[in-house]
Amino acid sequence: MFERTLSIIKPDATKRNLTGTINKIIENNGLRIIAQKRLKLNEEQAKKFYEVHNEKSFYNDLIEYMSSDPIVVQVLEGDNAITKYREIMGSTDPQLAEEGTIRKQVAISKQENSVHGSDSVENATKEINFFFKIAEIVG
Ligand code: CMP
Protein backbone atom coordinates (compact mmCIF):
# COMPACT_ATOMS: atom_id res chain seq x y z
CA MET A 1 0.00 0.00 0.00
CA PHE A 2 1.24 3.47 -0.85
CA GLU A 3 1.59 5.28 2.46
CA ARG A 4 2.92 8.29 4.31
CA THR A 5 4.62 8.11 7.67
CA LEU A 6 5.88 10.67 10.16
CA SER A 7 9.58 10.58 10.95
CA ILE A 8 11.48 12.52 13.58
CA ILE A 9 15.24 12.87 13.65
CA LYS A 10 15.74 13.31 17.38
CA PRO A 11 17.93 15.72 19.40
CA ASP A 12 20.81 13.25 19.91
CA ALA A 13 21.14 12.97 16.12
CA THR A 14 20.70 16.64 15.13
CA LYS A 15 23.25 17.56 17.83
CA ARG A 16 25.81 15.23 16.23
CA ASN A 17 25.11 16.53 12.68
CA LEU A 18 23.64 13.20 11.57
CA THR A 19 20.64 14.52 9.61
CA GLY A 20 22.36 13.96 6.25
CA THR A 21 23.61 10.49 7.25
CA ILE A 22 20.09 9.45 8.31
CA ASN A 23 18.47 10.96 5.20
CA LYS A 24 20.91 9.00 3.04
CA ILE A 25 19.87 5.73 4.72
CA ILE A 26 16.17 6.62 4.27
CA GLU A 27 16.63 7.43 0.57
CA ASN A 28 18.90 4.46 -0.11
CA ASN A 29 16.10 2.24 1.18
CA GLY A 30 13.60 3.64 -1.30
CA LEU A 31 11.57 6.05 0.82
CA ARG A 32 11.05 9.61 -0.41
CA ILE A 33 11.35 12.59 1.94
CA ILE A 34 8.43 14.74 0.78
CA ALA A 35 8.51 17.29 3.62
CA GLN A 36 11.07 18.25 6.20
CA LYS A 37 11.40 20.92 8.88
CA ARG A 38 13.86 21.57 11.68
CA LEU A 39 12.23 22.88 14.84
CA LYS A 40 12.49 22.79 18.61
CA LEU A 41 9.59 21.34 20.59
CA ASN A 42 8.64 23.05 23.83
CA GLU A 43 7.77 20.90 26.84
CA GLU A 44 4.04 21.21 26.30
CA GLN A 45 4.29 20.06 22.67
CA ALA A 46 6.56 17.13 23.57
CA LYS A 47 4.09 16.08 26.29
CA LYS A 48 1.22 16.17 23.85
CA PHE A 49 3.08 14.22 21.15
CA TYR A 50 4.07 11.48 23.61
CA GLU A 51 0.78 11.52 25.57
CA VAL A 52 0.31 7.75 25.10
CA HIS A 53 3.43 7.11 27.16
CA ASN A 54 2.47 9.34 30.11
CA GLU A 55 2.25 6.43 32.55
CA LYS A 56 5.66 5.06 31.64
CA SER A 57 8.64 5.33 33.95
CA PHE A 58 10.72 6.99 31.23
CA TYR A 59 8.09 9.66 30.35
CA ASN A 60 9.59 12.65 32.21
CA ASP A 61 13.08 11.94 30.89
CA LEU A 62 11.67 11.49 27.40
CA ILE A 63 9.94 14.89 27.50
CA GLU A 64 13.06 16.62 28.78
CA TYR A 65 15.19 14.97 26.08
CA MET A 66 12.77 15.63 23.19
CA SER A 67 12.52 19.32 24.09
CA SER A 68 16.26 19.76 24.79
CA ASP A 69 17.48 20.49 21.25
CA PRO A 70 16.07 20.84 17.73
CA ILE A 71 14.51 17.91 15.92
CA VAL A 72 13.92 17.39 12.20
CA VAL A 73 10.33 16.43 11.41
CA GLN A 74 9.73 14.65 8.13
CA VAL A 75 6.97 13.09 6.08
CA LEU A 76 8.15 9.99 4.21
CA GLU A 77 6.28 8.42 1.33
CA GLY A 78 6.48 5.07 -0.45
CA ASP A 79 5.17 1.52 -0.70
CA ASN A 80 4.40 0.27 2.82
CA ALA A 81 6.20 3.34 4.17
CA ILE A 82 5.07 2.77 7.77
CA THR A 83 6.38 -0.78 8.14
CA LYS A 84 9.34 -0.14 5.89
CA TYR A 85 10.54 2.82 7.93
CA ARG A 86 10.21 0.82 11.15
CA GLU A 87 12.45 -1.83 9.56
CA ILE A 88 14.95 0.81 8.43
CA MET A 89 15.02 2.32 11.96
CA GLY A 90 15.60 -1.01 13.71
CA SER A 91 14.71 -2.01 17.27
CA THR A 92 14.02 0.71 19.89
CA ASP A 93 17.06 -0.57 21.78
CA PRO A 94 20.11 0.04 19.54
CA GLN A 95 21.84 -2.99 21.10
CA LEU A 96 19.12 -5.19 19.63
CA ALA A 97 18.92 -3.41 16.27
CA GLU A 98 19.97 -5.29 13.15
CA GLU A 99 23.00 -4.46 11.01
CA GLY A 100 22.35 -1.70 8.51
CA THR A 101 19.51 -0.10 10.48
CA ILE A 102 19.68 3.56 11.51
CA ARG A 103 19.65 2.75 15.21
CA LYS A 104 22.38 0.13 14.88
CA GLN A 105 24.55 2.64 13.06
CA VAL A 106 24.00 5.82 15.06
CA ALA A 107 21.72 5.49 18.11
CA ILE A 108 23.14 5.86 21.62
CA SER A 109 20.56 4.25 23.92
CA LYS A 110 16.91 3.20 24.26
CA GLN A 111 16.01 6.84 24.90
CA GLU A 112 18.53 8.55 22.64
CA ASN A 113 17.60 6.30 19.75
CA SER A 114 18.01 8.95 17.02
CA VAL A 115 14.71 8.48 15.16
CA HIS A 116 10.98 8.07 15.59
CA GLY A 117 8.55 6.56 13.08
CA SER A 118 4.76 6.15 13.22
CA ASP A 119 3.59 2.64 14.14
CA SER A 120 0.22 2.48 12.30
CA VAL A 121 -1.81 4.18 9.57
CA GLU A 122 -3.98 5.80 12.23
CA ASN A 123 -1.00 7.17 14.17
CA ALA A 124 0.76 8.33 11.00
CA THR A 125 -2.28 10.47 10.13
CA LYS A 126 -2.51 11.74 13.71
CA GLU A 127 1.20 12.58 13.91
CA ILE A 128 1.32 14.27 10.49
CA ASN A 129 -1.69 16.39 11.53
CA PHE A 130 -0.01 17.23 14.85
CA PHE A 131 3.01 18.70 13.07
CA PHE A 132 0.85 20.41 10.46
CA LYS A 133 -0.87 22.24 13.30
CA ILE A 134 2.27 23.34 15.12
CA ALA A 135 4.67 23.88 12.22
CA GLU A 136 2.73 23.70 8.95
CA ILE A 137 4.78 20.75 7.79
CA VAL A 138 2.75 19.44 4.87
CA GLY A 139 4.01 16.74 2.57
P1 CMP B 1 9.83 6.41 20.03
O1 CMP B 1 9.68 5.45 18.91
O2 CMP B 1 9.91 7.85 19.65
O3 CMP B 1 8.63 6.22 21.07
C1 CMP B 1 8.74 6.42 22.44
C2 CMP B 1 10.14 6.77 22.88
O4 CMP B 1 10.41 6.58 24.25
C3 CMP B 1 11.14 5.84 22.19
O5 CMP B 1 11.19 6.08 20.83
C4 CMP B 1 12.40 6.14 23.00
O6 CMP B 1 13.00 7.39 22.67
C5 CMP B 1 11.78 6.24 24.39
N1 CMP B 1 11.85 4.94 25.09
C6 CMP B 1 11.19 3.80 24.78
N2 CMP B 1 11.49 2.81 25.66
C7 CMP B 1 12.34 3.36 26.55
C8 CMP B 1 13.00 2.85 27.70
N3 CMP B 1 12.82 1.59 28.11
N4 CMP B 1 13.80 3.70 28.38
C9 CMP B 1 13.95 4.98 27.98
N5 CMP B 1 13.36 5.51 26.89
C10 CMP B 1 12.56 4.71 26.18
Coordinates of N, CA, C and O and ligand atoms in Angstrom, one line a residue:
M1 N 0.8 -1.2 0.0 CA 0.0 0.0 0.0 C 0.9 1.3 0.0 O 1.9 1.3 0.7
F2 N 0.5 2.2 -0.8 CA 1.2 3.5 -0.9 C 0.9 4.3 0.4 O -0.3 4.6 0.6
E3 N 1.9 4.6 1.2 CA 1.6 5.3 2.5 C 2.5 6.5 2.7 O 3.6 6.6 2.1
R4 N 2.1 7.2 3.7 CA 2.9 8.3 4.3 C 3.2 8.0 5.8 O 2.3 7.5 6.4
T5 N 4.3 8.3 6.2 CA 4.6 8.1 7.7 C 5.3 9.3 8.2 O 5.9 10.1 7.5
L6 N 5.2 9.5 9.5 CA 5.9 10.7 10.2 C 7.2 10.2 10.8 O 7.2 9.2 11.5
S7 N 8.3 10.9 10.4 CA 9.6 10.6 10.9 C 10.1 11.8 11.7 O 9.9 12.9 11.4
I8 N 10.8 11.5 12.8 CA 11.5 12.5 13.6 C 13.0 12.1 13.7 O 13.3 11.0 14.2
I9 N 13.8 13.0 13.3 CA 15.2 12.9 13.6 C 15.4 13.6 15.0 O 15.2 14.8 15.1
K10 N 15.8 12.8 16.0 CA 15.7 13.3 17.4 C 17.0 14.1 17.8 O 18.0 14.1 17.1
P11 N 16.9 14.8 19.0 CA 17.9 15.7 19.4 C 19.3 15.1 19.4 O 20.3 15.8 19.1
D12 N 19.4 13.8 19.8 CA 20.8 13.2 19.9 C 21.5 13.2 18.5 O 22.7 13.3 18.4
A13 N 20.6 13.1 17.5 CA 21.1 13.0 16.1 C 21.4 14.3 15.5 O 22.4 14.6 14.9
T14 N 20.5 15.3 15.7 CA 20.7 16.6 15.1 C 21.9 17.3 15.8 O 22.7 17.9 15.1
K15 N 22.1 17.0 17.1 CA 23.2 17.6 17.8 C 24.6 17.1 17.3 O 25.6 17.7 17.3
R16 N 24.6 15.8 16.8 CA 25.8 15.2 16.2 C 25.9 15.4 14.7 O 26.7 14.7 14.1
N17 N 25.1 16.3 14.1 CA 25.1 16.5 12.7 C 24.9 15.3 11.9 O 25.6 15.0 10.9
L18 N 23.9 14.5 12.3 CA 23.6 13.2 11.6 C 22.4 13.2 10.7 O 22.0 12.2 10.1
T19 N 21.8 14.4 10.5 CA 20.6 14.5 9.6 C 20.9 14.0 8.2 O 20.1 13.2 7.7
G20 N 22.0 14.4 7.6 CA 22.4 14.0 6.3 C 22.6 12.5 6.2 O 22.2 11.8 5.3
T21 N 23.3 11.9 7.2 CA 23.6 10.5 7.2 C 22.3 9.7 7.3 O 22.1 8.7 6.6
I22 N 21.4 10.2 8.2 CA 20.1 9.4 8.3 C 19.3 9.6 7.0 O 18.7 8.6 6.5
N23 N 19.2 10.8 6.4 CA 18.5 11.0 5.2 C 19.0 10.1 4.1 O 18.2 9.5 3.3
K24 N 20.3 9.9 4.1 CA 20.9 9.0 3.0 C 20.4 7.6 3.2 O 20.0 6.9 2.2
I25 N 20.3 7.1 4.5 CA 19.9 5.7 4.7 C 18.4 5.6 4.3 O 18.0 4.6 3.7
I26 N 17.6 6.6 4.6 CA 16.2 6.6 4.3 C 16.0 6.5 2.7 O 15.3 5.7 2.2
E27 N 16.8 7.4 2.0 CA 16.6 7.4 0.6 C 17.2 6.2 -0.1 O 16.6 5.7 -1.1
N28 N 18.3 5.7 0.5 CA 18.9 4.5 -0.1 C 18.0 3.3 0.0 O 18.1 2.3 -0.7
N29 N 17.1 3.3 1.0 CA 16.1 2.2 1.2 C 14.8 2.5 0.5 O 13.8 1.8 0.7
G30 N 14.7 3.5 -0.4 CA 13.6 3.6 -1.3 C 12.5 4.5 -0.8 O 11.4 4.5 -1.4
L31 N 12.6 5.1 0.4 CA 11.6 6.0 0.8 C 11.9 7.5 0.4 O 13.1 7.9 0.4
R32 N 10.9 8.2 0.1 CA 11.0 9.6 -0.4 C 10.7 10.6 0.7 O 9.6 10.5 1.3
I33 N 11.6 11.5 0.9 CA 11.3 12.6 1.9 C 10.6 13.7 1.2 O 11.1 14.4 0.4
I34 N 9.3 13.8 1.5 CA 8.4 14.7 0.8 C 8.2 16.0 1.6 O 7.6 17.0 1.0
A35 N 8.6 16.1 2.8 CA 8.5 17.3 3.6 C 9.5 17.2 4.8 O 9.7 16.1 5.3
Q36 N 10.1 18.3 5.1 CA 11.1 18.2 6.2 C 11.2 19.6 6.9 O 11.3 20.6 6.2
K37 N 11.2 19.6 8.2 CA 11.4 20.9 8.9 C 12.2 20.7 10.2 O 11.9 19.8 10.9
R38 N 13.1 21.6 10.4 CA 13.9 21.6 11.7 C 13.2 22.5 12.7 O 12.9 23.7 12.3
L39 N 12.9 22.0 13.9 CA 12.2 22.9 14.8 C 12.5 22.4 16.2 O 13.0 21.3 16.4
K40 N 12.3 23.2 17.2 CA 12.5 22.8 18.6 C 11.1 22.7 19.3 O 10.4 23.6 19.3
L41 N 10.8 21.5 19.9 CA 9.6 21.3 20.6 C 9.7 22.0 22.0 O 10.8 21.9 22.6
N42 N 8.6 22.6 22.4 CA 8.6 23.0 23.8 C 8.1 21.9 24.7 O 7.6 20.9 24.1
E43 N 8.2 22.0 26.0 CA 7.8 20.9 26.8 C 6.3 20.5 26.6 O 6.0 19.3 26.6
E44 N 5.5 21.5 26.5 CA 4.0 21.2 26.3 C 3.8 20.4 25.0 O 3.0 19.5 25.0
Q45 N 4.5 20.8 23.9 CA 4.3 20.1 22.7 C 4.8 18.6 22.8 O 4.2 17.7 22.3
A46 N 6.0 18.5 23.4 CA 6.6 17.1 23.6 C 5.6 16.2 24.4 O 5.4 15.1 24.1
K47 N 5.0 16.8 25.4 CA 4.1 16.1 26.3 C 2.9 15.6 25.5 O 2.4 14.5 25.6
K48 N 2.4 16.5 24.7 CA 1.2 16.2 23.9 C 1.6 15.1 22.8 O 0.8 14.1 22.7
F49 N 2.7 15.2 22.2 CA 3.1 14.2 21.2 C 3.2 12.8 21.8 O 2.8 11.8 21.2
Y50 N 3.8 12.8 23.0 CA 4.1 11.5 23.6 C 3.0 11.1 24.7 O 3.3 10.3 25.6
E51 N 1.9 11.8 24.6 CA 0.8 11.5 25.6 C 0.5 10.0 25.9 O 0.3 9.7 27.1
V52 N 0.6 9.2 24.9 CA 0.3 7.7 25.1 C 1.3 7.1 26.1 O 1.0 6.0 26.6
H53 N 2.4 7.7 26.3 CA 3.4 7.1 27.2 C 3.4 7.7 28.6 O 4.3 7.5 29.3
N54 N 2.4 8.6 28.9 CA 2.5 9.3 30.1 C 2.5 8.5 31.4 O 2.7 9.1 32.5
E55 N 2.2 7.3 31.3 CA 2.2 6.4 32.5 C 3.6 5.7 32.7 O 3.9 5.1 33.7
K56 N 4.4 5.8 31.7 CA 5.7 5.1 31.6 C 6.7 5.7 32.5 O 6.7 6.9 32.7
S57 N 7.6 4.8 33.0 CA 8.6 5.3 34.0 C 9.6 6.3 33.3 O 10.2 7.2 33.9
F58 N 9.8 6.1 31.9 CA 10.7 7.0 31.2 C 10.1 8.3 30.7 O 10.8 9.1 30.0
Y59 N 8.8 8.5 31.0 CA 8.1 9.7 30.4 C 8.7 11.0 30.6 O 9.0 11.8 29.7
N60 N 9.0 11.3 31.9 CA 9.6 12.6 32.2 C 10.9 12.9 31.5 O 11.2 13.9 31.0
D61 N 11.8 11.8 31.6 CA 13.1 11.9 30.9 C 12.9 12.1 29.4 O 13.6 12.9 28.8
L62 N 11.9 11.4 28.8 CA 11.7 11.5 27.4 C 11.3 12.9 27.0 O 11.7 13.4 26.0
I63 N 10.4 13.5 27.8 CA 9.9 14.9 27.5 C 11.1 15.9 27.6 O 11.3 16.7 26.7
E64 N 11.9 15.7 28.6 CA 13.1 16.6 28.8 C 14.0 16.5 27.6 O 14.5 17.5 27.0
Y65 N 14.3 15.3 27.2 CA 15.2 15.0 26.1 C 14.6 15.5 24.8 O 15.3 16.2 24.0
M66 N 13.4 15.2 24.5 CA 12.8 15.6 23.2 C 12.6 17.1 23.0 O 12.5 17.6 21.9
S67 N 12.6 17.9 24.2 CA 12.5 19.3 24.1 C 13.9 20.0 24.4 O 13.9 21.2 24.5
S68 N 14.9 19.2 24.4 CA 16.3 19.8 24.8 C 17.0 20.4 23.6 O 17.8 21.4 23.9
D69 N 16.8 20.0 22.4 CA 17.5 20.5 21.3 C 16.6 20.3 20.0 O 15.6 19.6 20.1
P70 N 16.9 21.0 18.9 CA 16.1 20.8 17.7 C 15.9 19.4 17.2 O 16.8 18.6 17.4
I71 N 14.8 19.2 16.6 CA 14.5 17.9 15.9 C 14.3 18.2 14.4 O 14.1 19.4 14.1
V72 N 14.3 17.2 13.6 CA 13.9 17.4 12.2 C 12.7 16.5 12.0 O 12.8 15.3 12.1
V73 N 11.6 17.1 11.6 CA 10.3 16.4 11.4 C 10.2 16.2 9.9 O 10.4 17.1 9.1
Q74 N 9.8 15.0 9.5 CA 9.7 14.6 8.1 C 8.5 13.9 7.8 O 8.0 13.1 8.7
V75 N 8.0 14.0 6.6 CA 7.0 13.1 6.1 C 7.6 12.2 5.0 O 8.3 12.8 4.1
L76 N 7.5 10.9 5.2 CA 8.1 10.0 4.2 C 7.0 9.3 3.4 O 6.0 9.0 4.0
E77 N 7.3 9.0 2.2 CA 6.3 8.4 1.3 C 6.9 7.2 0.6 O 8.0 7.3 0.2
G78 N 6.0 6.2 0.3 CA 6.5 5.1 -0.4 C 5.6 3.9 -0.2 O 4.6 3.9 0.6
D79 N 5.9 2.8 -0.9 CA 5.2 1.5 -0.7 C 5.4 1.0 0.7 O 6.5 0.9 1.2
N80 N 4.3 0.7 1.4 CA 4.4 0.3 2.8 C 5.3 1.1 3.7 O 6.1 0.6 4.5
A81 N 5.2 2.4 3.5 CA 6.2 3.3 4.2 C 6.3 3.2 5.7 O 7.3 3.3 6.3
I82 N 5.1 2.9 6.3 CA 5.1 2.8 7.8 C 5.9 1.6 8.3 O 6.8 1.8 9.1
T83 N 5.6 0.4 7.8 CA 6.4 -0.8 8.1 C 7.8 -0.7 7.7 O 8.8 -1.1 8.4
K84 N 8.0 -0.2 6.5 CA 9.3 -0.1 5.9 C 10.2 0.8 6.7 O 11.4 0.4 7.0
Y85 N 9.7 1.9 7.1 CA 10.5 2.8 7.9 C 10.9 2.2 9.3 O 12.0 2.4 9.8
R86 N 9.9 1.5 9.9 CA 10.2 0.8 11.1 C 11.3 -0.2 11.0 O 12.2 -0.4 11.9
E87 N 11.4 -0.9 9.8 CA 12.4 -1.8 9.6 C 13.8 -1.1 9.4 O 14.8 -1.5 9.9
I88 N 13.7 0.0 8.7 CA 14.9 0.8 8.4 C 15.5 1.4 9.7 O 16.7 1.5 9.9
M89 N 14.6 1.8 10.7 CA 15.0 2.3 12.0 C 15.7 1.2 12.8 O 16.7 1.5 13.5
G90 N 15.1 0.1 12.8 CA 15.6 -1.0 13.7 C 14.9 -0.9 15.1 O 14.1 -0.1 15.4
S91 N 15.3 -1.9 15.9 CA 14.7 -2.0 17.3 C 14.9 -0.7 18.1 O 15.9 -0.1 18.0
T92 N 13.9 -0.5 19.0 CA 14.0 0.7 19.9 C 15.4 0.7 20.6 O 16.0 1.8 20.8
D93 N 15.8 -0.4 21.1 CA 17.1 -0.6 21.8 C 18.2 -0.8 20.7 O 18.2 -1.8 20.1
P94 N 19.1 0.2 20.6 CA 20.1 0.0 19.5 C 21.0 -1.2 19.7 O 21.5 -1.7 18.7
Q95 N 21.1 -1.8 20.9 CA 21.8 -3.0 21.1 C 21.2 -4.2 20.5 O 21.8 -5.2 20.2
L96 N 19.9 -4.1 20.3 CA 19.1 -5.2 19.6 C 18.9 -4.9 18.1 O 18.4 -5.8 17.5
A97 N 19.2 -3.8 17.7 CA 18.9 -3.4 16.3 C 19.8 -4.2 15.3 O 21.0 -4.5 15.6
E98 N 19.2 -4.5 14.1 CA 20.0 -5.3 13.2 C 21.0 -4.4 12.4 O 20.8 -3.2 12.2
E99 N 22.0 -5.1 11.9 CA 23.0 -4.5 11.0 C 22.3 -3.7 9.9 O 21.4 -4.1 9.3
G100 N 22.9 -2.5 9.6 CA 22.3 -1.7 8.5 C 21.2 -0.8 8.9 O 20.9 0.1 8.1
T101 N 20.6 -1.0 10.1 CA 19.5 -0.1 10.5 C 20.1 1.2 11.0 O 21.3 1.3 11.4
I102 N 19.2 2.2 11.0 CA 19.7 3.6 11.5 C 20.1 3.5 13.0 O 21.2 3.9 13.3
R103 N 19.3 2.8 13.8 CA 19.7 2.7 15.2 C 20.9 2.0 15.5 O 21.7 2.3 16.4
K104 N 21.1 0.9 14.7 CA 22.4 0.1 14.9 C 23.6 1.0 14.6 O 24.6 1.0 15.2
Q105 N 23.4 1.9 13.5 CA 24.6 2.6 13.1 C 24.8 3.9 13.9 O 26.0 4.2 14.1
V106 N 23.7 4.5 14.4 CA 24.0 5.8 15.1 C 23.4 6.0 16.4 O 23.8 7.0 17.1
A107 N 22.4 5.2 16.8 CA 21.7 5.5 18.1 C 22.6 5.2 19.3 O 23.6 4.4 19.3
I108 N 22.3 5.9 20.4 CA 23.1 5.9 21.6 C 22.5 4.9 22.7 O 23.2 4.1 23.3
S109 N 21.2 5.0 22.9 CA 20.6 4.2 23.9 C 19.1 4.1 23.6 O 18.6 4.6 22.6
K110 N 18.4 3.4 24.5 CA 16.9 3.2 24.3 C 16.2 4.5 24.2 O 15.2 4.7 23.4
Q111 N 16.6 5.5 25.0 CA 16.0 6.8 24.9 C 16.6 7.6 23.7 O 15.8 8.1 22.9
E112 N 17.9 7.8 23.7 CA 18.5 8.5 22.6 C 18.7 7.7 21.4 O 19.8 7.3 21.0
N113 N 17.6 7.3 20.8 CA 17.6 6.3 19.8 C 17.5 6.9 18.4 O 17.1 6.3 17.4
S114 N 17.8 8.2 18.3 CA 18.0 9.0 17.0 C 16.8 9.2 16.1 O 16.8 10.2 15.4
V115 N 15.8 8.3 16.1 CA 14.7 8.5 15.2 C 13.4 8.0 15.8 O 13.4 7.1 16.6
H116 N 12.3 8.5 15.3 CA 11.0 8.1 15.6 C 10.3 7.8 14.3 O 10.4 8.5 13.3
G117 N 9.4 6.8 14.3 CA 8.5 6.6 13.1 C 7.2 6.1 13.5 O 7.1 5.3 14.5
S118 N 6.1 6.5 12.9 CA 4.8 6.1 13.2 C 4.6 4.6 13.2 O 5.3 3.9 12.4
D119 N 3.7 4.1 14.1 CA 3.6 2.6 14.1 C 2.3 2.1 13.5 O 2.1 0.9 13.5
S120 N 1.4 3.0 13.0 CA 0.2 2.5 12.3 C -0.3 3.6 11.4 O 0.1 4.7 11.5
V121 N -1.2 3.2 10.5 CA -1.8 4.2 9.6 C -2.5 5.3 10.4 O -2.4 6.5 10.1
E122 N -3.2 4.8 11.4 CA -4.0 5.8 12.2 C -3.0 6.8 12.9 O -3.3 8.0 12.9
N123 N -1.9 6.3 13.5 CA -1.0 7.2 14.2 C -0.2 8.0 13.2 O 0.1 9.2 13.5
A124 N 0.1 7.5 12.0 CA 0.8 8.3 11.0 C -0.1 9.6 10.7 O 0.4 10.7 10.6
T125 N -1.4 9.4 10.4 CA -2.3 10.5 10.1 C -2.3 11.5 11.3 O -2.2 12.7 11.1
K126 N -2.5 10.9 12.5 CA -2.5 11.7 13.7 C -1.2 12.6 13.9 O -1.3 13.8 14.1
E127 N -0.1 11.9 13.7 CA 1.2 12.6 13.9 C 1.5 13.6 12.8 O 2.0 14.7 13.1
I128 N 1.1 13.3 11.6 CA 1.3 14.3 10.5 C 0.4 15.5 10.8 O 0.9 16.6 10.6
N129 N -0.8 15.3 11.2 CA -1.7 16.4 11.5 C -1.1 17.2 12.7 O -1.2 18.4 12.7
F130 N -0.6 16.5 13.7 CA 0.0 17.2 14.8 C 1.0 18.2 14.4 O 1.0 19.4 14.8
F131 N 1.9 17.8 13.5 CA 3.0 18.7 13.1 C 2.5 19.7 12.0 O 3.1 20.8 11.9
F132 N 1.4 19.4 11.3 CA 0.9 20.4 10.5 C 0.3 21.6 11.3 O 0.5 22.7 11.0
K133 N -0.3 21.2 12.4 CA -0.9 22.2 13.3 C 0.2 23.1 13.9 O 0.1 24.3 14.0
I134 N 1.3 22.5 14.4 CA 2.3 23.3 15.1 C 3.3 23.9 14.2 O 4.0 24.9 14.6
A135 N 3.6 23.4 13.0 CA 4.7 23.9 12.2 C 4.4 23.9 10.7 O 5.3 24.2 9.9
E136 N 3.1 23.7 10.4 CA 2.7 23.7 9.0 C 3.6 22.8 8.1 O 3.8 23.1 6.9
I137 N 4.1 21.7 8.6 CA 4.8 20.7 7.8 C 3.7 20.0 7.0 O 2.7 19.6 7.6
V138 N 3.8 19.9 5.7 CA 2.8 19.4 4.9 C 3.0 18.1 4.3 O 2.6 17.1 4.8
G139 N 3.8 18.0 3.2 CA 4.0 16.7 2.6 C 3.0 16.4 1.5 O 2.0 17.1 1.3
Ligands
CMP1 P1 9.8 6.4 20.0 O1 9.7 5.5 18.9 O2 9.9 7.9 19.7 O3 8.6 6.2 21.1 C1 8.7 6.4 22.4 C2 10.1 6.8 22.9 O4 10.4 6.6 24.2 C3 11.1 5.8 22.2 O5 11.2 6.1 20.8 C4 12.4 6.1 23.0 O6 13.0 7.4 22.7 C5 11.8 6.2 24.4 N1 11.8 4.9 25.1 C6 11.2 3.8 24.8 N2 11.5 2.8 25.7 C7 12.3 3.4 26.5 C8 13.0 2.9 27.7 N3 12.8 1.6 28.1 N4 13.8 3.7 28.4 C9 14.0 5.0 28.0 N5 13.4 5.5 26.9 C10 12.6 4.7 26.2

